[in-house]
Amino acid sequence: MAVAEARAAPAAPSLPVAPRRGAWSAFARHLLRDPYALAGISIYVVFLVVGLTAEWLAPYDPMEILFTPEGGLAASLPPGSDHWLGTTNLGRDIFSQLVMGTRPSLIVGLSAAVAVASIGTVVGLLAGYFGGWADQLLMRLTDIVLGLPFLPFVIVVTALLGPDLHNIVLAVAIMLWPNAARVIRSQVLTLSQRQFVEAARVTGAGEWRILFVHVAPSVLPFSALYGAFAVGWAILTQASIAFLGFGDSSAISWGTMLQDAYASQALDRGQFFWFMPAGLCIVLVVLAGFLVSRGYEDLLFPKLRDDK
Amino acid sequence: MPYLIRRLLHMAFVLWAVATIVFLMFRLMPGDPSAAFIDPTFTVEQQQEIRAQFGLDRPLPEQYLIYLGNLARGEFGLSFRQRQPVIGMVLDVLPNTLLLTLTALLIAYAFGTLLGALMAWNRGGRFEAVSVPLVLTTRAAPEFWVGMVMLAIFAFGLGWLPSGGANTAGAQYTSEWDRILSLDYLRHLALPALTLAIYLQGLPALLMRSSMLEVMQEEFVTMARMKGLSERAIMLRHAARNALLPLVTAFALGFGQSVGGNVVVENVFSWPGLGRLLADAIANSDYPLAQCAFLLIAFVLVLMNFLADLLYGLLDPRVAHGRG
């Protein structure tokens, strides 16, 4: 302790700001330099724009049953100028469903990211900084979550609490926050040994002030990384739940579209235009998250970096 | 405390915690708490018997103790639909799930390990530049959708393979082994196993790649190179063998996770396994069956996590003899 204080004293004037700026500007530089990350960001932006403007982009109401000019049901039409991706067996416009289906995916993905990042950060900060029983509790909770099967748990939670999107987000957050918390905890452990924290302590800052003003900003890039991981998991999970029929069947999403196609024998009839686009959209959005977080992970954990 | 005993205690703790979570989840659900075990259409005798067996008219803490006792004895209640003990129904489909998982993992790890080694070998080359994003794409693809595409092409389009189930309806077998070892079973297994393997191979591929890259910088590889061994011999005899260690634990962990993760694939291919049973039970509000299936899936997961821990300790003695 004495050694640490002695070392900290000269550092006191140039206090705590340095680490946080470093991490964030490194993040920005990484995004601009890494072509994969840039591709990921571009995909996000496209889907965000589509999600926000879905009402204007969709030519029809996605649930509306359409009729041909001759008065017959516009069922199972192949792609054409009136229906870019054709229609379902009940005469609904597939392109409109695809556009409107962007929303639930984005909502689930982004809210899960925020939930995982904030729970993981707060718990990781407390456990890492105060140690003791808070630390023990975090470790045991993590062990328990590792013993819960991911998808079956989400299925049971949505079945018991109801099929709303926020229950899916809740279940995903319960399953994913411990990873984030564990990593942030270990970051806090190393950070609290660092000079700027000692310096803050010497200048009389309280424990909470040190934790949230001096330590927390430095771990936020890690929170962002685990948030980015959660986006993909949450979107895949929501789609799986919808496909299994435990989602909100009245709301159009890519998962319900695929479930509809599966249940209506679109596979049997070879209607690829019905079930390919929604699947590809899920792949793109989830892949975008991987591309952004992958290079970013290398940046935050230099040990994992494998260049020579 | 010896490593093994510590891990065993740890496993017992996690199992207890998971069982407790299941208890709470199914009793805190909306409606009558006894609804988790009693269907209104049960006969009066059946209702009374189950009420007594699970102590459903007692206070919650007492119910909890009875529940733990029942778990230890393997008593999980009666299925709402089938009117028979759920444990039998769950154990009946367990082999199908285990076989599907094992087949998929074996394909995935054989292919993924090779792919990962090739990626590391071609570090910075065109092969790596194409395969890394490709592997990430397979990880991003929802398994049920990959399964749908497989069905549309190989089952419905080309007609090469059956579209669902584990055996052709009406087929007669002399024993369970006869059923599982038949060509018919293998043909039914092919598409779901391949679908799962496409998803699962990504992890061993990426792990093997980074593990190889790490090992290739170690001194013994430099040493081998200085001894004048060919690049191929270095890769096969030295680098690959040591790089495989992390994959062994990943395999065990992957097994535990897939048994639960199979839910969607089993449903796409109507594969009569645990995941499909769980989904059907939930869809039919057959709560005793759902609880039992969930507990068994969790049990396999915890057991595999335990085995992975042990393997990790065996392969890396620093862990076992490290801090106690």
XYZ file of C-alpha atoms in Angstrom:
632
model
C 0.000 0.000 0.000
C 2.749 2.378 0.985
C 4.568 1.671 -2.234
C 1.443 2.303 -4.250
C 0.807 5.590 -2.510
C 4.355 6.703 -3.001
C 4.136 5.918 -6.664
C 0.770 7.576 -6.969
C 1.735 10.885 -5.482
C 3.596 12.409 -8.427
C 0.875 11.298 -10.812
C -1.798 13.229 -8.977
C -1.866 16.418 -11.074
C -2.484 14.701 -14.396
C -5.442 12.828 -12.980
C -7.954 10.445 -14.324
C -9.102 11.268 -17.826
C -6.469 9.490 -19.863
C -7.673 5.880 -19.958
C -11.197 6.547 -21.124
C -10.236 8.675 -24.100
C -7.661 6.124 -25.169
C -10.141 3.276 -25.310
C -12.856 5.138 -27.190
C -10.653 6.746 -29.783
C -8.966 3.390 -30.352
C -12.439 1.990 -30.935
C -13.243 4.680 -33.500
C -9.920 4.196 -35.273
C -10.477 0.451 -35.350
C -13.881 0.851 -36.959
C -12.560 3.074 -39.691
C -9.532 0.932 -40.475
C -11.018 -2.561 -40.311
C -12.973 -3.314 -43.520
C -14.969 -6.055 -41.797
C -16.078 -3.719 -39.021
C -16.981 -1.082 -41.569
C -19.080 -3.620 -43.469
C -20.813 -4.564 -40.208
C -21.618 -0.947 -39.387
C -22.966 -0.366 -42.893
C -25.297 -3.361 -42.583
C -26.559 -2.031 -39.240
C -27.191 1.394 -40.731
C -29.138 -0.022 -43.687
C -31.378 -2.135 -41.449
C -31.860 0.755 -39.008
C -33.038 2.988 -41.838
C -35.330 0.243 -43.155
C -36.704 -0.349 -39.665
C -37.376 3.338 -39.057
C -39.029 3.919 -42.429
C -40.790 0.545 -42.667
C -44.262 2.094 -42.993
C -43.275 4.067 -46.072
C -41.242 1.278 -47.626
C -43.819 -1.481 -47.296
C -46.175 -1.336 -50.297
C -48.952 -3.243 -48.472
C -50.168 -3.951 -44.972
C -48.177 -7.119 -44.158
C -51.232 -8.889 -42.716
C -53.689 -7.791 -45.405
C -55.124 -10.540 -47.572
C -54.776 -9.362 -51.162
C -56.861 -10.091 -54.224
C -56.034 -10.080 -57.911
C -57.764 -7.550 -60.230
C -59.938 -10.456 -61.416
C -61.208 -10.871 -57.869
C -59.447 -14.125 -56.952
C -57.200 -14.570 -53.930
C -53.645 -13.372 -54.729
C -52.238 -16.573 -53.237
C -48.729 -17.977 -53.756
C -47.888 -15.535 -56.541
C -44.283 -15.716 -57.756
C -42.142 -12.581 -57.469
C -43.181 -9.872 -59.939
C -43.551 -6.116 -60.324
C -46.660 -5.979 -58.094
C -45.179 -8.209 -55.406
C -41.386 -8.083 -55.385
C -41.074 -11.274 -53.390
C -44.428 -12.792 -54.334
C -47.241 -13.583 -51.916
C -47.927 -16.170 -49.224
C -50.426 -18.972 -49.637
C -53.006 -16.727 -47.980
C -52.333 -13.820 -50.340
C -50.114 -11.618 -48.160
C -47.284 -9.562 -49.626
C -43.953 -11.112 -48.612
C -41.833 -8.026 -49.281
C -44.009 -5.923 -46.970
C -43.686 -8.586 -44.265
C -39.921 -8.618 -44.689
C -39.682 -4.836 -44.309
C -41.980 -4.688 -41.280
C -40.242 -7.723 -39.767
C -37.069 -5.670 -39.395
C -38.519 -3.891 -36.368
C -38.918 -6.664 -33.804
C -35.420 -7.917 -34.612
C -33.865 -4.494 -34.091
C -35.902 -3.792 -30.961
C -34.982 -7.140 -29.401
C -31.347 -6.855 -30.426
C -30.820 -3.321 -29.177
C -32.740 -3.675 -25.923
C -30.938 -6.910 -25.086
C -27.627 -5.156 -25.760
C -28.515 -2.310 -23.416
C -29.810 -4.693 -20.740
C -26.804 -7.022 -20.846
C -24.309 -4.171 -20.940
C -25.865 -2.242 -18.059
C -26.490 -5.192 -15.718
C -23.085 -6.670 -16.525
C -21.324 -3.360 -15.968
C -22.950 -2.496 -12.661
C -22.513 -5.978 -11.187
C -18.976 -6.309 -12.543
C -18.004 -2.935 -11.097
C -19.411 -3.729 -7.659
C -17.965 -7.231 -7.504
C -14.561 -6.193 -8.767
C -14.249 -3.077 -6.656
C -15.680 -4.208 -3.346
C -14.759 -7.886 -3.601
C -15.794 -10.066 -0.670
C -19.326 -11.395 -0.632
C -20.384 -9.332 -3.668
C -17.653 -11.073 -5.617
C -18.628 -14.499 -4.294
C -22.267 -13.890 -5.173
C -21.378 -12.909 -8.728
C -19.267 -16.018 -9.190
C -21.955 -18.362 -7.869
C -24.653 -16.707 -10.005
C -22.448 -17.119 -13.053
C -22.008 -20.807 -12.264
C -25.764 -21.261 -11.978
C -26.483 -19.498 -15.257
C -23.919 -21.735 -16.967
C -26.004 -24.666 -15.738
C -29.197 -23.406 -17.388
C -29.781 -24.487 -20.990
C -30.101 -21.260 -23.010
C -32.951 -21.819 -25.446
C -35.064 -24.110 -23.224
C -34.834 -21.462 -20.501
C -36.034 -18.719 -22.844
C -38.859 -20.974 -24.054
C -40.045 -21.681 -20.518
C -39.836 -18.002 -19.503
C -41.822 -16.825 -22.531
C -44.332 -19.646 -22.084
C -44.908 -18.775 -18.422
C -44.713 -14.968 -18.607
C -46.208 -14.398 -22.041
C -44.849 -14.073 -25.563
C -44.053 -10.325 -25.546
C -40.720 -9.148 -26.859
C -39.690 -7.760 -23.469
C -39.964 -11.197 -21.888
C -37.595 -12.546 -24.528
C -35.219 -9.676 -23.797
C -35.513 -10.404 -20.074
C -34.669 -14.083 -20.555
C -31.749 -13.329 -22.880
C -30.406 -10.740 -20.443
C -30.626 -13.228 -17.547
C -28.573 -15.692 -19.571
C -25.964 -13.276 -20.912
C -25.169 -10.696 -18.218
C -22.786 -12.925 -16.217
C -20.260 -13.117 -19.092
C -20.101 -9.347 -19.251
C -19.962 -9.010 -15.473
C -17.105 -11.489 -15.155
C -14.924 -9.734 -17.714
C -15.659 -6.296 -16.306
C -14.886 -7.559 -12.822
C -11.434 -8.694 -13.868
C -10.826 -5.368 -15.606
C -11.813 -3.525 -12.452
C -9.424 -5.686 -10.436
C -6.472 -4.576 -12.553
C -7.688 -0.983 -12.849
C -8.054 -0.430 -9.131
C -4.331 -1.129 -8.777
C -3.519 1.562 -11.303
C -2.012 4.894 -10.422
C -4.884 7.147 -11.375
C -7.198 5.315 -8.986
C -4.665 5.582 -6.190
C -4.242 9.207 -7.102
C -7.955 9.859 -6.811
C -8.003 8.127 -3.450
C -5.096 10.200 -2.207
C -6.842 13.400 -3.260
C -9.747 12.391 -1.035
C -12.324 11.015 -3.490
C -14.931 8.720 -1.902
C -15.226 5.050 -2.851
C -18.389 5.532 -4.953
C -16.915 8.526 -6.694
C -13.763 6.587 -7.540
C -15.828 3.661 -8.790
C -18.257 5.536 -11.012
C -16.202 8.543 -12.056
C -12.716 7.098 -12.335
C -13.022 3.344 -12.873
C -16.308 2.972 -14.740
C -15.401 5.004 -17.860
C -12.445 2.730 -18.504
C -14.547 -0.431 -18.561
C -17.307 0.972 -20.791
C -15.646 -0.262 -24.002
C -15.926 -3.782 -22.558
C -19.600 -3.196 -21.784
C -20.067 -2.126 -25.391
C -18.368 -5.303 -26.621
C -20.640 -7.548 -24.582
C -23.616 -5.491 -25.665
C -22.598 -6.096 -29.274
C -22.402 -9.846 -28.631
C -25.879 -9.763 -27.135
C -27.402 -8.189 -30.274
C -26.804 -11.285 -32.377
C -27.809 -13.762 -29.672
C -31.021 -11.902 -28.946
C -32.027 -11.688 -32.607
C -31.341 -15.392 -33.195
C -33.204 -16.278 -30.016
C -36.241 -14.170 -30.862
C -36.381 -15.749 -34.335
C -36.094 -19.261 -32.865
C -38.821 -18.585 -30.311
C -41.093 -17.192 -33.029
C -40.343 -20.173 -35.254
C -41.202 -22.621 -32.471
C -44.540 -20.858 -32.125
C -43.938 -19.345 -28.678
C -43.646 -15.788 -29.929
C -46.312 -13.160 -30.415
C -48.087 -14.559 -33.460
C -49.975 -11.334 -34.176
C -46.758 -9.349 -34.762
C -44.856 -9.886 -37.999
C -41.219 -10.768 -37.542
C -38.679 -12.698 -39.610
C -39.144 -15.640 -37.246
C -42.941 -15.696 -37.630
C -42.556 -15.373 -41.419
C -40.341 -18.455 -41.453
C -42.723 -20.298 -39.160
C -45.604 -19.397 -41.469
C -43.663 -20.611 -44.521
C -42.720 -23.849 -42.758
C -46.240 -24.557 -41.538
C -47.796 -23.688 -44.916
C -45.667 -26.243 -46.786
C -43.652 -23.610 -48.660
C -40.694 -26.011 -48.500
C -42.716 -28.735 -50.154
C -43.710 -26.367 -52.968
C -40.169 -25.060 -53.350
C -41.208 -21.434 -52.718
C -37.701 -20.246 -52.024
C -38.725 -16.605 -52.480
C -40.864 -17.002 -49.352
C -38.347 -18.403 -46.871
C -34.967 -17.345 -48.245
C -35.166 -13.517 -47.777
C -36.171 -13.556 -44.091
C -33.439 -16.075 -43.268
C -30.836 -14.068 -45.148
C -31.859 -10.892 -43.311
C -31.303 -12.617 -39.961
C -27.908 -13.867 -41.164
C -26.902 -10.355 -42.267
C -27.896 -8.587 -39.060
C -26.279 -11.172 -36.798
C -23.180 -11.313 -38.984
C -22.900 -7.526 -38.795
C -22.669 -7.810 -35.012
C -19.939 -10.463 -35.300
C -17.948 -8.358 -37.748
C -18.075 -5.285 -35.531
C -17.254 -7.095 -32.298
C -14.592 -9.425 -33.698
C -11.906 -6.908 -34.529
C -12.935 -4.880 -31.520
C -12.344 -7.902 -29.302
C -8.799 -8.240 -30.649
C -8.270 -4.617 -29.772
C -9.504 -4.948 -26.196
C -7.805 -8.251 -25.454
C -4.410 -7.902 -27.111
C -3.437 -11.365 -25.875
C -5.939 -12.883 -28.269
C -4.472 -11.012 -31.180
C -2.642 -13.392 -33.402
C -0.548 -11.250 -35.701
C 3.144 -11.837 -35.352
C -9.431 -30.177 -0.832
C -8.693 -32.444 -3.796
C -9.670 -31.053 -7.174
C -12.170 -33.815 -7.946
C -14.117 -33.388 -4.708
C -14.196 -29.639 -5.163
C -15.645 -30.025 -8.656
C -18.183 -32.606 -7.443
C -19.412 -30.277 -4.691
C -19.587 -27.495 -7.213
C -21.686 -29.659 -9.547
C -24.030 -30.621 -6.713
C -24.482 -26.933 -5.880
C -25.348 -25.994 -9.464
C -27.778 -28.913 -9.796
C -29.527 -27.879 -6.609
C -29.724 -24.263 -7.790
C -31.146 -25.243 -11.181
C -33.720 -27.522 -9.549
C -34.719 -24.647 -7.275
C -35.098 -22.273 -10.205
C -37.326 -24.798 -11.962
C -39.411 -25.183 -8.796
C -39.887 -21.425 -8.524
C -40.544 -20.859 -12.238
C -43.359 -23.365 -12.466
C -44.974 -22.297 -9.200
C -44.780 -18.578 -9.684
C -46.498 -18.799 -13.029
C -49.855 -17.076 -13.324
C -52.766 -19.073 -11.937
C -53.095 -21.834 -9.366
C -49.683 -23.121 -8.236
C -50.918 -26.694 -8.192
C -51.570 -26.252 -11.935
C -47.950 -27.254 -12.452
C -48.831 -30.837 -11.587
C -52.597 -31.276 -11.770
C -54.697 -31.168 -14.877
C -58.396 -30.422 -14.268
C -59.322 -33.466 -16.335
C -57.451 -35.915 -14.074
C -59.737 -38.291 -12.198
C -60.405 -37.392 -8.569
C -58.209 -40.280 -7.402
C -55.334 -39.197 -9.637
C -55.654 -35.625 -8.372
C -55.595 -36.766 -4.759
C -52.658 -39.062 -5.324
C -50.575 -36.314 -6.946
C -51.636 -33.761 -4.352
C -50.302 -36.096 -1.687
C -47.193 -37.071 -3.627
C -46.122 -33.469 -4.217
C -47.665 -32.058 -1.046
C -49.554 -29.480 -3.104
C -51.871 -28.521 -0.227
C -48.929 -27.777 2.091
C -47.169 -24.417 2.429
C -44.612 -23.555 -0.227
C -41.421 -24.247 1.798
C -42.695 -27.703 2.679
C -43.640 -28.330 -0.968
C -40.110 -27.406 -1.870
C -38.605 -30.031 0.421
C -41.009 -32.660 -0.884
C -40.099 -31.617 -4.430
C -36.376 -32.098 -3.760
C -37.079 -35.504 -2.245
C -39.162 -36.503 -5.262
C -36.374 -35.391 -7.600
C -33.880 -37.570 -5.756
C -36.231 -40.535 -6.149
C -36.940 -39.776 -9.806
C -40.616 -38.907 -9.214
C -41.647 -36.208 -11.677
C -45.397 -36.657 -11.805
C -47.912 -37.682 -14.465
C -48.120 -36.291 -17.976
C -51.318 -34.275 -18.499
C -51.742 -35.731 -21.952
C -50.489 -39.291 -21.735
C -51.479 -40.054 -18.137
C -48.232 -41.882 -17.508
C -45.117 -41.008 -15.476
C -43.219 -38.323 -17.364
C -39.821 -39.723 -16.476
C -40.433 -42.745 -18.716
C -41.489 -40.544 -21.646
C -38.401 -38.395 -21.259
C -35.986 -41.315 -20.975
C -37.577 -42.915 -24.044
C -36.512 -40.063 -26.317
C -33.162 -39.369 -24.648
C -31.175 -41.796 -26.883
C -32.412 -39.994 -30.008
C -31.178 -36.654 -28.704
C -27.842 -38.023 -27.543
C -27.235 -39.766 -30.863
C -28.144 -36.698 -32.884
C -25.887 -34.501 -30.754
C -22.967 -36.905 -30.846
C -23.167 -37.458 -34.618
C -23.371 -33.723 -35.294
C -20.485 -32.942 -32.949
C -18.253 -35.625 -34.442
C -18.850 -34.311 -37.971
C -18.424 -30.723 -36.786
C -15.198 -31.313 -34.877
C -13.610 -33.485 -37.581
C -14.363 -30.873 -40.224
C -13.819 -27.802 -38.030
C -10.450 -28.946 -36.702
C -9.167 -29.553 -40.206
C -10.533 -26.245 -41.445
C -9.026 -24.374 -38.507
C -5.617 -25.959 -39.014
C -5.717 -25.055 -42.708
C -6.695 -21.477 -41.865
C -3.762 -21.160 -39.473
C -1.418 -22.726 -41.993
C -2.553 -20.253 -44.639
C -2.325 -17.296 -42.298
C -2.746 -14.108 -44.313
C -3.493 -16.056 -47.480
C -6.519 -16.017 -49.737
C -7.928 -19.211 -48.212
C -8.049 -17.591 -44.800
C -9.514 -14.345 -46.137
C -12.459 -16.288 -47.592
C -12.997 -18.898 -44.907
C -13.048 -16.712 -41.798
C -16.064 -14.622 -42.927
C -17.670 -17.831 -44.219
C -17.308 -19.503 -40.831
C -18.756 -16.410 -39.140
C -21.710 -16.586 -41.538
C -22.480 -20.166 -40.506
C -22.469 -19.013 -36.870
C -24.892 -16.203 -37.743
C -27.379 -18.419 -39.589
C -30.389 -19.557 -37.542
C -30.278 -23.349 -37.359
C -33.977 -23.767 -38.063
C -33.627 -21.799 -41.278
C -30.602 -23.812 -42.410
C -32.726 -26.875 -41.670
C -35.583 -25.488 -43.774
C -33.252 -24.878 -46.718
C -31.860 -28.415 -46.350
C -35.382 -29.830 -46.334
C -36.421 -27.813 -49.378
C -33.388 -28.987 -51.346
C -32.592 -32.538 -50.229
C -35.935 -33.847 -48.999
C -38.556 -32.089 -51.116
C -36.552 -30.919 -54.139
C -34.289 -33.864 -54.861
C -36.147 -36.447 -52.794
C -32.900 -38.015 -51.569
C -33.679 -38.059 -47.860
C -36.782 -38.276 -45.671
C -38.311 -35.011 -44.436
C -38.814 -35.838 -40.768
C -39.070 -38.319 -37.931
C -36.505 -40.919 -36.897
C -37.913 -44.001 -38.616
C -40.310 -44.637 -41.472
C -43.813 -44.961 -40.077
C -45.007 -48.520 -39.621
C -41.570 -50.119 -39.814
C -41.078 -53.073 -37.449
C -37.951 -53.644 -35.391
C -36.989 -56.494 -33.122
C -35.195 -54.300 -30.593
C -34.142 -50.717 -29.857
C -30.665 -51.504 -31.186
C -32.127 -52.928 -34.342
C -34.080 -49.699 -34.817
C -31.104 -47.415 -34.244
C -28.639 -49.422 -36.312
C -30.920 -49.548 -39.339
C -30.123 -47.742 -42.573
C -33.538 -46.126 -42.301
C -32.549 -44.440 -39.009
C -29.305 -43.236 -40.544
C -31.157 -41.692 -43.501
C -33.452 -39.861 -41.092
C -30.497 -38.742 -38.991
C -28.502 -37.328 -41.906
C -30.205 -33.959 -42.453
C -30.694 -32.904 -38.821
C -27.144 -33.960 -37.960
C -25.732 -32.089 -40.935
C -27.765 -28.970 -40.093
C -26.460 -28.985 -36.538
C -22.923 -29.704 -37.714
C -22.943 -26.691 -40.047
C -23.587 -24.506 -37.020
C -21.302 -26.360 -34.622
C -18.178 -26.536 -36.833
C -17.548 -22.808 -36.508
C -16.360 -22.994 -32.922
C -13.734 -25.745 -33.372
C -12.583 -24.092 -36.596
C -11.984 -20.702 -34.971
C -10.563 -22.279 -31.810
C -8.193 -24.506 -33.745
C -7.059 -21.570 -35.842
C -6.147 -19.334 -32.914
C -4.772 -22.227 -30.891
C -2.516 -23.274 -33.796
C -1.322 -19.710 -34.284
C -0.453 -19.551 -30.609
C 1.359 -22.893 -30.588
C 3.278 -22.037 -33.751
C 5.041 -19.265 -31.868
C 6.176 -21.538 -29.086
C 9.781 -22.466 -28.666
C 9.423 -26.137 -29.460
C 8.082 -25.298 -32.898
C 11.011 -22.978 -33.558
C 13.199 -25.777 -32.270
C 11.654 -28.271 -34.688
C 12.148 -25.806 -37.492
C 15.801 -25.368 -36.543
C 16.219 -29.124 -36.541
C 15.331 -28.888 -40.213
C 11.967 -30.667 -40.082
C 9.683 -30.035 -43.034
C 6.869 -27.532 -42.564
C 4.319 -30.317 -42.973
C 5.938 -32.438 -40.270
C 6.064 -29.479 -37.923
C 2.372 -28.759 -38.480
C 1.155 -32.320 -38.103
C 3.488 -33.711 -35.488
C 4.059 -30.707 -33.262
C 1.723 -27.786 -33.760
C -1.577 -29.560 -34.454
C -1.216 -32.092 -31.674
C -0.680 -29.451 -29.009
C -3.241 -27.101 -30.458
C -5.899 -29.806 -30.065
C -5.973 -29.550 -26.264
C -8.455 -26.665 -25.965
C -10.761 -28.458 -28.400
C -11.193 -31.409 -26.078
C -12.845 -29.287 -23.401
C -14.787 -27.365 -26.043
C -16.207 -30.688 -27.251
C -17.493 -31.592 -23.799
C -18.952 -28.122 -23.254
C -20.449 -28.189 -26.759
C -22.126 -31.509 -26.030
C -23.891 -30.141 -22.977
C -24.975 -26.997 -24.759
C -26.217 -28.777 -27.888
C -28.513 -31.093 -26.006
C -30.540 -27.986 -25.105
C -29.745 -26.133 -28.316
C -31.160 -28.994 -30.379
C -34.685 -27.783 -29.658
C -35.108 -25.943 -32.954
C -33.446 -28.532 -35.178
C -35.442 -31.350 -33.592
C -38.592 -29.376 -34.287
C -37.766 -28.602 -37.917
C -37.095 -32.272 -38.642
C -39.751 -33.665 -36.261
C -36.902 -35.564 -34.615
C -38.349 -37.381 -31.575
C -35.879 -36.052 -28.993
C -35.834 -34.152 -25.714
C -36.027 -30.703 -27.297
C -39.057 -31.566 -29.358
C -40.680 -33.179 -26.333
C -40.052 -30.000 -24.320
C -41.502 -27.737 -27.002
C -44.562 -29.965 -27.435
C -45.071 -30.170 -23.671
C -44.944 -26.375 -23.352
C -47.275 -25.913 -26.313
C -49.782 -28.326 -24.719
C -49.339 -26.823 -21.212
C -48.190 -30.274 -20.065
C -46.177 -28.816 -17.184
C -44.927 -31.990 -15.456
C -43.512 -33.204 -18.760
C -41.954 -29.800 -19.488
C -40.329 -29.649 -16.049
C -38.912 -33.121 -16.374
C -37.546 -32.525 -19.888
C -36.036 -29.199 -18.820
C -34.407 -30.751 -15.759
C -32.915 -33.571 -17.785
C -31.511 -31.150 -20.393
C -30.027 -29.063 -17.585
C -28.643 -32.184 -15.931
C -26.792 -33.202 -19.097
C -25.477 -29.641 -19.421
C -24.192 -29.512 -15.826
C -22.677 -32.979 -16.120
C -20.842 -31.985 -19.299
C -19.618 -28.733 -17.738
C -18.252 -30.860 -14.900
C -16.529 -33.256 -17.311
C -15.066 -30.324 -19.238
C -13.669 -28.947 -15.979
C -12.118 -32.304 -15.149
C -10.627 -32.697 -18.619
C -9.266 -29.201 -18.439
C -7.617 -30.033 -15.125
C -6.200 -33.283 -16.479
C -4.796 -31.715 -19.624
C -3.436 -28.644 -17.921
C -2.004 -29.700 -14.552
C -1.491 -26.065 -13.566
C -5.259 -25.802 -13.034
C -5.607 -28.858 -10.840
C -2.688 -28.050 -8.613
C -3.151 -24.319 -8.642
C -4.839 -22.241 -6.013
C -7.027 -24.276 -3.749
